[in-house]
Short mmCIF file of C-alpha atoms and ligand atoms in Angstrom, two decimals:
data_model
loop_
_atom_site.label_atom_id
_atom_site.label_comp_id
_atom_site.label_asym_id
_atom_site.label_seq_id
_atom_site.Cartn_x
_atom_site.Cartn_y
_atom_site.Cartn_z
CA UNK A 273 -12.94 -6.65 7.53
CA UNK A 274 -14.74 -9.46 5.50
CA UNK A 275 -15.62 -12.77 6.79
CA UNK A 276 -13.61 -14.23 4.21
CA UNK A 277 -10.16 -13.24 4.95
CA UNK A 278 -7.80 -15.32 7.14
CA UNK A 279 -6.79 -14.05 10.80
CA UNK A 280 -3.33 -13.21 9.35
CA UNK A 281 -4.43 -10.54 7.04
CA UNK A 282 -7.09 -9.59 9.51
CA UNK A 283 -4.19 -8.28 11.65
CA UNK A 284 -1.84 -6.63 8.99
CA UNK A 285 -0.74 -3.00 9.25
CA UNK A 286 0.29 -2.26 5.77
CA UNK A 287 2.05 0.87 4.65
CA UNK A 288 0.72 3.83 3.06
CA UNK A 289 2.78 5.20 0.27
CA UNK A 290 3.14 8.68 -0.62
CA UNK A 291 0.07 9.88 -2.48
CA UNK A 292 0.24 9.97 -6.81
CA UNK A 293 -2.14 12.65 -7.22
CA UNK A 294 -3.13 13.34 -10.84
CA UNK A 295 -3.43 16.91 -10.69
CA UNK A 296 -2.29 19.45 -13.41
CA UNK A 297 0.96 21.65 -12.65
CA UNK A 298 1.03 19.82 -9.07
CA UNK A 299 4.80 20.71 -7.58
CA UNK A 300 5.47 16.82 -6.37
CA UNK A 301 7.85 16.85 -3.66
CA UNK A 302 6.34 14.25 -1.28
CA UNK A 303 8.29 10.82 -2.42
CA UNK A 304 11.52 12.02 -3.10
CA UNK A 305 11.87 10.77 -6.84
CA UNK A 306 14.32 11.90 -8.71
CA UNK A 307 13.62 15.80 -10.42
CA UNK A 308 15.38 14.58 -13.47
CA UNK A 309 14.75 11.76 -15.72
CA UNK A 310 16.76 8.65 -16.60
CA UNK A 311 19.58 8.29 -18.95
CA UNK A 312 18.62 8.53 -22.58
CA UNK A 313 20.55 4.92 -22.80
CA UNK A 314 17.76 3.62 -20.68
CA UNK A 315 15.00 4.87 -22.65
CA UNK A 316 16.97 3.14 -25.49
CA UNK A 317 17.53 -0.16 -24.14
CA UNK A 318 13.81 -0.12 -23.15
CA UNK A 319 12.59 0.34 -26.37
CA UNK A 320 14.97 -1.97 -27.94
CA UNK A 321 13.26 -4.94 -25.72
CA UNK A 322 9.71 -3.86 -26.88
CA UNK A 323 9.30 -6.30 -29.41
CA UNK A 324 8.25 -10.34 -30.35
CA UNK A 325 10.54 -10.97 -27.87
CA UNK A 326 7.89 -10.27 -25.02
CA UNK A 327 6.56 -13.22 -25.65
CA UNK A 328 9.27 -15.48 -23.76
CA UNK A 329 9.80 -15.33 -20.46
CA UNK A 330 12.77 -13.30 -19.25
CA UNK A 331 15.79 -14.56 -17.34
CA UNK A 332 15.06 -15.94 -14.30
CA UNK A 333 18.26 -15.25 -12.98
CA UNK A 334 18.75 -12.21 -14.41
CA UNK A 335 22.72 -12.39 -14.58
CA UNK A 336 23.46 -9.76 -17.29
CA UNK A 337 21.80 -7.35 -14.69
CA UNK A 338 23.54 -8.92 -11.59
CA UNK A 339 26.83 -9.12 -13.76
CA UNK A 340 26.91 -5.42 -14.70
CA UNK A 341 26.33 -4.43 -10.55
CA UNK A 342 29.03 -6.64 -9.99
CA UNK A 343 31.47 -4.76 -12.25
CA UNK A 344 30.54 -1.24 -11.33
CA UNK A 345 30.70 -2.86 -7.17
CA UNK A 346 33.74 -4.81 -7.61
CA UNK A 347 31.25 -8.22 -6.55
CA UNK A 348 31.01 -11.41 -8.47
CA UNK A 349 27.41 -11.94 -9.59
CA UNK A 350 27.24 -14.08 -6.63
CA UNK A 351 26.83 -11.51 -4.44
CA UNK A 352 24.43 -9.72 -5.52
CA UNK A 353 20.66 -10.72 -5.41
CA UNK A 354 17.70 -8.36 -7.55
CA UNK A 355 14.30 -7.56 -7.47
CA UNK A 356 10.98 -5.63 -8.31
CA UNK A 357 11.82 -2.80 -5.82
CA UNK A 358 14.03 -2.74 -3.46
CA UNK A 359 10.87 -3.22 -1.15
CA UNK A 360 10.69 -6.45 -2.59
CA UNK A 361 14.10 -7.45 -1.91
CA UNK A 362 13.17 -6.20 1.97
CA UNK A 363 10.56 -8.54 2.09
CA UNK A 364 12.60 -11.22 0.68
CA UNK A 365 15.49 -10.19 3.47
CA UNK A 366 12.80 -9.92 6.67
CA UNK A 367 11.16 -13.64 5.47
CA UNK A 368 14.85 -15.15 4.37
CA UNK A 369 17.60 -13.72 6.74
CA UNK A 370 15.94 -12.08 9.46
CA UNK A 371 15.33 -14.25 12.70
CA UNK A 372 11.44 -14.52 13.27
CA UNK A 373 11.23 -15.64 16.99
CA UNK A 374 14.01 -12.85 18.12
CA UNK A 375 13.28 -9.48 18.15
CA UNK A 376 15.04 -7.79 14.90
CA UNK A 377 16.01 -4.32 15.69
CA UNK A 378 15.41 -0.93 14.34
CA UNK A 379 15.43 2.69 15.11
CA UNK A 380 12.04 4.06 16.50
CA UNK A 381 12.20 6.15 13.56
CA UNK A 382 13.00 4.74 10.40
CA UNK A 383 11.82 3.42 7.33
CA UNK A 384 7.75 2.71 7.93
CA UNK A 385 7.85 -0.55 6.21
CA UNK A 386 9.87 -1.84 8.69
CA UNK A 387 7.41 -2.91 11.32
CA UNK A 388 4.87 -3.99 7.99
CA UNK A 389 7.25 -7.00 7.16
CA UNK A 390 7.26 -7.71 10.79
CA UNK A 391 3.82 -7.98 10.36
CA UNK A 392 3.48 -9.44 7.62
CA UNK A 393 5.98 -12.61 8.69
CA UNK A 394 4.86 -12.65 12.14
CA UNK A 395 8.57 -11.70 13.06
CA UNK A 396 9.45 -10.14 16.42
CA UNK A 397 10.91 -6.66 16.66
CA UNK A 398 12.66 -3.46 19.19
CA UNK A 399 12.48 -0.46 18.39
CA UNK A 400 15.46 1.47 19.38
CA UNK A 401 15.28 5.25 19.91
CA UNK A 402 16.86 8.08 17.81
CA UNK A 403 19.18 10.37 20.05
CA UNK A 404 18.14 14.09 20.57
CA UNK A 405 19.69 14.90 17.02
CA UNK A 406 17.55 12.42 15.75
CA UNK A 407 20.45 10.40 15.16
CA UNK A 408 20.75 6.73 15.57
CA UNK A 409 22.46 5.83 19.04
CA UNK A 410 25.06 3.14 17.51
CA UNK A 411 25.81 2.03 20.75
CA UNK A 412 22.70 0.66 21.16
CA UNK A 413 23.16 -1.58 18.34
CA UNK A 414 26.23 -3.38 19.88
CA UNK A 415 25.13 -5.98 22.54
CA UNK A 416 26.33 -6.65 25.93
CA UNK A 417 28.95 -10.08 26.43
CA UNK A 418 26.88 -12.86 26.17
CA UNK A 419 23.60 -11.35 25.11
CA UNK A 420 22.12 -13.15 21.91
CA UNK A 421 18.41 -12.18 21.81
CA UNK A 422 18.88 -10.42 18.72
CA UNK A 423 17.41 -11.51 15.98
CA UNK A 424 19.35 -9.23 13.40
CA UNK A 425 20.12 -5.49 12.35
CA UNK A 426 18.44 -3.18 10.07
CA UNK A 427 18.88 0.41 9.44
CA UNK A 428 19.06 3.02 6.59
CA UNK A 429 21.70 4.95 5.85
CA UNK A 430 21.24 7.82 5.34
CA UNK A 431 18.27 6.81 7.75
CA UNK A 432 14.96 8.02 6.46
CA UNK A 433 13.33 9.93 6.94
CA UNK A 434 15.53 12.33 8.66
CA UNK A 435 18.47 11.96 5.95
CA UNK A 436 21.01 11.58 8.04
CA UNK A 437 24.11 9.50 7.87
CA UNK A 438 26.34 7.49 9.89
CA UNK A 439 30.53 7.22 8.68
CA UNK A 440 31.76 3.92 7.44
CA UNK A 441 33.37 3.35 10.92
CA UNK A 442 30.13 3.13 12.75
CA UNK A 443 28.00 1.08 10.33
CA UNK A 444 31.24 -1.60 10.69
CA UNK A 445 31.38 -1.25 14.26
CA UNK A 446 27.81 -2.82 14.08
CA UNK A 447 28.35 -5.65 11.95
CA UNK A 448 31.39 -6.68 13.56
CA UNK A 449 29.49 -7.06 17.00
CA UNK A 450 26.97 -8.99 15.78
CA UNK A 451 28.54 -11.95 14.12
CA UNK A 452 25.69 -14.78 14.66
CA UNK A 453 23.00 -12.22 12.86
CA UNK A 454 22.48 -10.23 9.64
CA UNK A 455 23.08 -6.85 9.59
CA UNK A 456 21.29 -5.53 6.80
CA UNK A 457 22.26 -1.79 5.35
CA UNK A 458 19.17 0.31 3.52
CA UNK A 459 21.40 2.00 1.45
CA UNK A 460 18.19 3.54 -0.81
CA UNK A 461 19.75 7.49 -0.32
CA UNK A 462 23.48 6.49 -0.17
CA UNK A 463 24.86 8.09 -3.73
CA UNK A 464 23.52 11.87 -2.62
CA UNK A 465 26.43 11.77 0.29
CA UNK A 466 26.98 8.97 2.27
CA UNK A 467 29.66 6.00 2.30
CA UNK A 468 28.72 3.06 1.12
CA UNK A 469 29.53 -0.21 3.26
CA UNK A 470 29.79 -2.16 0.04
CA UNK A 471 33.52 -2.27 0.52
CA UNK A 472 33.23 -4.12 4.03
CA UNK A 473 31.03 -6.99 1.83
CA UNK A 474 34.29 -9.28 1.45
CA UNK A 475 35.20 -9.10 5.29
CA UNK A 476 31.81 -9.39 7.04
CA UNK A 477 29.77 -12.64 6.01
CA UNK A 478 26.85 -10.93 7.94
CA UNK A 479 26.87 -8.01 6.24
CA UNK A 480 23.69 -7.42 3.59
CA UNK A 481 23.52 -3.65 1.55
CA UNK A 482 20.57 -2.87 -0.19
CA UNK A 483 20.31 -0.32 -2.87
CA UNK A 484 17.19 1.27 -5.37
CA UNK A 485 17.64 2.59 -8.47
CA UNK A 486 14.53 4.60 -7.69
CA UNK A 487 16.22 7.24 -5.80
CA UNK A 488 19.72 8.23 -7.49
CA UNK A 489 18.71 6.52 -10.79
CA UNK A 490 15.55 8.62 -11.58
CA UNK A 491 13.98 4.78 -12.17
CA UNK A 492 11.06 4.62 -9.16
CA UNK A 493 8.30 3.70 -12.10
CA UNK A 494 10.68 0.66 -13.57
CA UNK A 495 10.67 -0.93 -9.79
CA UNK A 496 13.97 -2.53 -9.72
CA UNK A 497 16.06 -2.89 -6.02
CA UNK A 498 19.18 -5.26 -5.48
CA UNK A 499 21.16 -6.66 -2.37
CA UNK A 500 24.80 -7.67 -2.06
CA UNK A 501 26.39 -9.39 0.37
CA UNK A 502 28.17 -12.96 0.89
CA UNK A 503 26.87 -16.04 -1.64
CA UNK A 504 25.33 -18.06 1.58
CA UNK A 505 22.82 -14.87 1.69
CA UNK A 506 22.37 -14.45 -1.66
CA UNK A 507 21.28 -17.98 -1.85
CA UNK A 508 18.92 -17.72 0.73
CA UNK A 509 17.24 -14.46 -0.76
CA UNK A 510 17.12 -17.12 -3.97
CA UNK A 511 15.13 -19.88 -1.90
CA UNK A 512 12.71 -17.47 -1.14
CA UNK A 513 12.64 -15.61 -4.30
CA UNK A 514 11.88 -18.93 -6.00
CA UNK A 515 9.14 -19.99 -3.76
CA UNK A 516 7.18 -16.84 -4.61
CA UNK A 517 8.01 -15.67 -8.21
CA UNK A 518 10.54 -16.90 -10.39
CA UNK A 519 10.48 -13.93 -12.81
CA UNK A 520 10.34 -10.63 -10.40
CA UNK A 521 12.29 -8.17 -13.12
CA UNK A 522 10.43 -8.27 -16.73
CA UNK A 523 12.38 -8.34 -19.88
CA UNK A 524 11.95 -4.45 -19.95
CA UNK A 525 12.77 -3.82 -16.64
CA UNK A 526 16.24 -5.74 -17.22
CA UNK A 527 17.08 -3.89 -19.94
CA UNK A 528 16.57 -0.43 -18.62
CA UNK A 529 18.11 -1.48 -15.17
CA UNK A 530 21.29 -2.79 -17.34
CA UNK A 531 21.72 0.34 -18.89
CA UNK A 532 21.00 2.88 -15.83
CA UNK A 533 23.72 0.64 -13.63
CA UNK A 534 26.58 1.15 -17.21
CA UNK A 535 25.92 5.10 -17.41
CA UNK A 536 27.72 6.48 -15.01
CA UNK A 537 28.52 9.80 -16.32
CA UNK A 538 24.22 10.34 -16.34
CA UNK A 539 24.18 8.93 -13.15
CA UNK A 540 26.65 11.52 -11.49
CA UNK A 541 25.80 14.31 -13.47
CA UNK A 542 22.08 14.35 -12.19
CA UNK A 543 22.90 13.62 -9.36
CA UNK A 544 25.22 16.45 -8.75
CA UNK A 545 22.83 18.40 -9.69
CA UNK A 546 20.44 17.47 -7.10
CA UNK A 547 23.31 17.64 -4.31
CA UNK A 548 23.72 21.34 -5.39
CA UNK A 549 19.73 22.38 -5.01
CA UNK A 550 19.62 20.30 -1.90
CA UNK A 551 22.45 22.88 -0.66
CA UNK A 552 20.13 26.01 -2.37
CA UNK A 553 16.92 24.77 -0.34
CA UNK A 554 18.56 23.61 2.74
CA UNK A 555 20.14 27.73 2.70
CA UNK A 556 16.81 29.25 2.07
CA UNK A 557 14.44 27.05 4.33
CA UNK A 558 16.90 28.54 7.13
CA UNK A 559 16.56 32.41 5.89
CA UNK A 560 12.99 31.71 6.33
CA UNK A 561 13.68 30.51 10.19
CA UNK A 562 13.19 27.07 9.34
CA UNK A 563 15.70 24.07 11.55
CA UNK A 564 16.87 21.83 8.64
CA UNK A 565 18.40 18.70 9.44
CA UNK A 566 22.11 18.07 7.84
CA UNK A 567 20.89 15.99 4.98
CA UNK A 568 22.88 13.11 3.19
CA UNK A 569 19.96 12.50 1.35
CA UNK A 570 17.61 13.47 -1.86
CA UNK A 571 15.41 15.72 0.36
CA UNK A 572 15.66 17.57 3.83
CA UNK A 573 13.87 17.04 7.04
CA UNK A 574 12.42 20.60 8.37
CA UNK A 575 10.67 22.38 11.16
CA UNK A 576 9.48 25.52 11.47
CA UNK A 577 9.19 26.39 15.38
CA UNK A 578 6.66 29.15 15.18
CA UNK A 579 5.04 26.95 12.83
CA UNK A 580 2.69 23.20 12.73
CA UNK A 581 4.08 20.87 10.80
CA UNK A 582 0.79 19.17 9.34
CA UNK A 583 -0.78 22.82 9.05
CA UNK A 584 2.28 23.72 6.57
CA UNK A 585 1.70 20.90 4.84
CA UNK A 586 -1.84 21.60 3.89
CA UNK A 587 -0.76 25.63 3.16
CA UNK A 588 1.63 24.47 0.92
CA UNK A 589 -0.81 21.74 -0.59
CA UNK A 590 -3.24 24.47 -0.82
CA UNK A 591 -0.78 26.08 -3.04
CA UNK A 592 -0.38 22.76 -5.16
CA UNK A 593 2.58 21.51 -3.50
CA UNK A 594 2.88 18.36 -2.07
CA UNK A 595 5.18 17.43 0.70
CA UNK A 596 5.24 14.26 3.27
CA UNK A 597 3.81 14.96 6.51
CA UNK A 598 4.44 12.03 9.11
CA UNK A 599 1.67 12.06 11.81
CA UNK A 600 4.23 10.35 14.38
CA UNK A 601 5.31 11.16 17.65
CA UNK A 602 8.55 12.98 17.92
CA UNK A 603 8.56 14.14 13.66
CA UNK A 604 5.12 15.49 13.74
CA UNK A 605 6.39 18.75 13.59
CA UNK A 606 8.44 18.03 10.44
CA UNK A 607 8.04 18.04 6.73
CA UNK A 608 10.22 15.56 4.25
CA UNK A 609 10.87 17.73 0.96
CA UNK A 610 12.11 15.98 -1.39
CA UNK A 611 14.58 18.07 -3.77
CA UNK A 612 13.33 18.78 -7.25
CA UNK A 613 14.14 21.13 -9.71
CA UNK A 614 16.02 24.26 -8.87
CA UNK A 615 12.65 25.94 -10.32
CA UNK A 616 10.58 23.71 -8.05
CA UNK A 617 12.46 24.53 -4.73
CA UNK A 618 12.43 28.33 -5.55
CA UNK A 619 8.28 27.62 -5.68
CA UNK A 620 8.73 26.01 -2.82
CA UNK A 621 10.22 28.84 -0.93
CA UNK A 622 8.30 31.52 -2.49
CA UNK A 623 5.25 29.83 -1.18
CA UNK A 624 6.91 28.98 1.96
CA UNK A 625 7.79 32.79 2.62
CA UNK A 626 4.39 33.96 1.76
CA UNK A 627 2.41 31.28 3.94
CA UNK A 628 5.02 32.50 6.77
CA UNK A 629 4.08 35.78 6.14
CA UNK A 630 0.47 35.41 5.94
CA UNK A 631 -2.30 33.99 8.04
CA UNK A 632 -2.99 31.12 6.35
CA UNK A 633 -1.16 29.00 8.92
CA UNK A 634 -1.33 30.26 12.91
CA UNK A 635 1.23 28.70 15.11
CA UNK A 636 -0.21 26.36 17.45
CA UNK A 637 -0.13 27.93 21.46
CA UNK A 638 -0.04 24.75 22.98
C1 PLP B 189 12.43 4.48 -1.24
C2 PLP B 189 12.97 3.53 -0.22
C3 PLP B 189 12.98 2.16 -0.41
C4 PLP B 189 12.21 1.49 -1.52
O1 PLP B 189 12.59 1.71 -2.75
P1 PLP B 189 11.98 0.92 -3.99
O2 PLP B 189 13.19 0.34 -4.62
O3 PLP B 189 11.31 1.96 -4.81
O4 PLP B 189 11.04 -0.13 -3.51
C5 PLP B 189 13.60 1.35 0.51
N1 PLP B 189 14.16 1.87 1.62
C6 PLP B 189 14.13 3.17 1.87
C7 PLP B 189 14.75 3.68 3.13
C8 PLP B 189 13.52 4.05 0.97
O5 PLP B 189 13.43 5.33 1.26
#
């Protein structure tokens, strides 16, 4: 708290990201990046851009980029809207599209930045509670005749970070009952399982997906996250964008984002790869008497019930590998693994097996 700060950012909440350690031979496992690395194309186009060039500014509109989404989406660069993260492009979405003086809903468990843009834009929000399955309750999300104190949708899916997925027929039945409000799609996880709701764009002028190309692209250090949806929300993601920072995506990060959205046969084969360990893990965390989740995702949500969640955690950090720990009511007991290498989840189960075999972690009695 300093004296010098104004009452706005005296009351923020902001999120805590997934700890970067710098340790040596450290299994990371904790913020589900992607085990394998980006297409060689990428790397290319990168290093193609590293030149005199850096000394302009890059587009401001960055079409080539929003052009190639829109051919691989079937969208007119009109529809689609980028920038530095697809956290960015959140913010941009809670300050643009989001109503700030009716409560915007959300699951009670969900994506943790969330509630920090509802902070952060003094916007009012519900929280909406996952179903015994942790699942989201979609009826929930379609309101009563006549009610309009909703002040618009969001939701992952797959939601995070529980990894599971709702069928295209649910995520429409939301957007088509709320007409007078954005619904807005977190589609970070989608490629690893899940239907997109990209194809309902041309029907529902409501309807906002948001994608990463830090998850399913192996690009989480070029920070580069897009939107799509109908050209009157595009255009109001651009009012905003252009009252904060004209140039969000540098030349390099165009380049390599061009390239990662044209290779598709990279893009599949990796992540095939990680669909098949995610099936490898998910088999052995239940040998070992762990309750996994059915995950759409690029990691699994476990429990262990002989077992403390945040106790694992530390036994397997102990053992130089990470995982995320949530210290929240109802996922406490839980750990989000993140699938790596085939090599890395076999670690992960060795040391799994021998902490369950050991003493280092004593199920709680209470
Ligand atoms: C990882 C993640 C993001 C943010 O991704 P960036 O593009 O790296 O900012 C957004 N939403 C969800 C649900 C995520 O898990």
């Amino acid at each position: 708290m300093s004296r010098y700060w104004n009452s706005l950012v005296a009351k923020l909440d902001p999120y805590v990201p997934g700890e970067q350690p710098r340790i040596q031979n450290l299994i990371k496992l904790n913020t589900n990046e992607h085990p394998y690395g980006p297409s060689p194309k990428v790397l290319e186009a990168i290093k193609a851009q590293t030149n005199d060039s850096l000394r302009l500014y890059p587009d401001p509109t960055a079409l080539e980029l929003r052009q190639a989404i829109g051919r691989r989406f079937n969208l007119v660069p009109e529809q689609v809207f980028v920038g530095n993260g697809s956290d960015e492009v959140l913010a941009h979405v809670f300050h643009a599209l989001l109503k700030h003086d009716q409560p915007v809903l959300f699951p009670d468990i969900t994506y943790s930045f969330y509630p920090v843009y509802c902070g952060l834009y003094e916007i009012q929000y519900k929280t909406l509670p996952l179903d015994a399955h942790l699942k989201i309750r979609v009826e929930d999300y379609l309101p009563s005749p006549g009610d309009r104190n909703v002040g618009g949708i969001i939701f992952p899916n797959p939601n995070a970070p529980t990894g599971s997925a709702h069928a295209l027929g649910d995520v429409e039945r939301i957007v088509a009952a709320n007409p007078d409000v954005v619904v807005v799609v977190d589609e970070a996880y989608v490629d690893f399982g899940a239907q997109s709701a990209v194809s309902l764009i041309d029907q529902y002028p409501n309807l906002l997906v948001v994608h990463t190309l830090s998850k399913s692209r192996s690009l989480a250090g070029l920070r580069v996250g897009y939107a799509m949806g109908h050209p009157d929300l595009i255009q109001g993601l651009d009012r905003v964008k252009n009252s904060f920072n004209s140039y969000p995506l540098d030349r390099l990060a165009l380049a390599g984002a061009t390239a990662a959205i044209e290779d598709q046969a990279h893009f599949e084969a990796t992540r095939d790869a990680v669909v098949r360990t995610r099936g490898m893990l998910t088999q052995g965390l239940e040998q070992l008497g762990f309750e996994v989740l059915p995950s759409t995702a690029n990691f699994v949500f476990a429990r262990h019930p002989a077992r403390d969640g945040a106790l694992l955690a530390s036994a397997l950090r102990e053992k130089n590998i990470i995982v995320r720990h949530f210290k929240k009511p109802r996922i406490d007991q839980y750990l989000r693994i993140t699938i790596g290498t085939d090599e890395q989840c076999a670690k992960l189960l060795e040391a799994c097996q021998s902490i369950l075999n050991g003493s280092a972690v004593r199920s709680f009695g209470n």
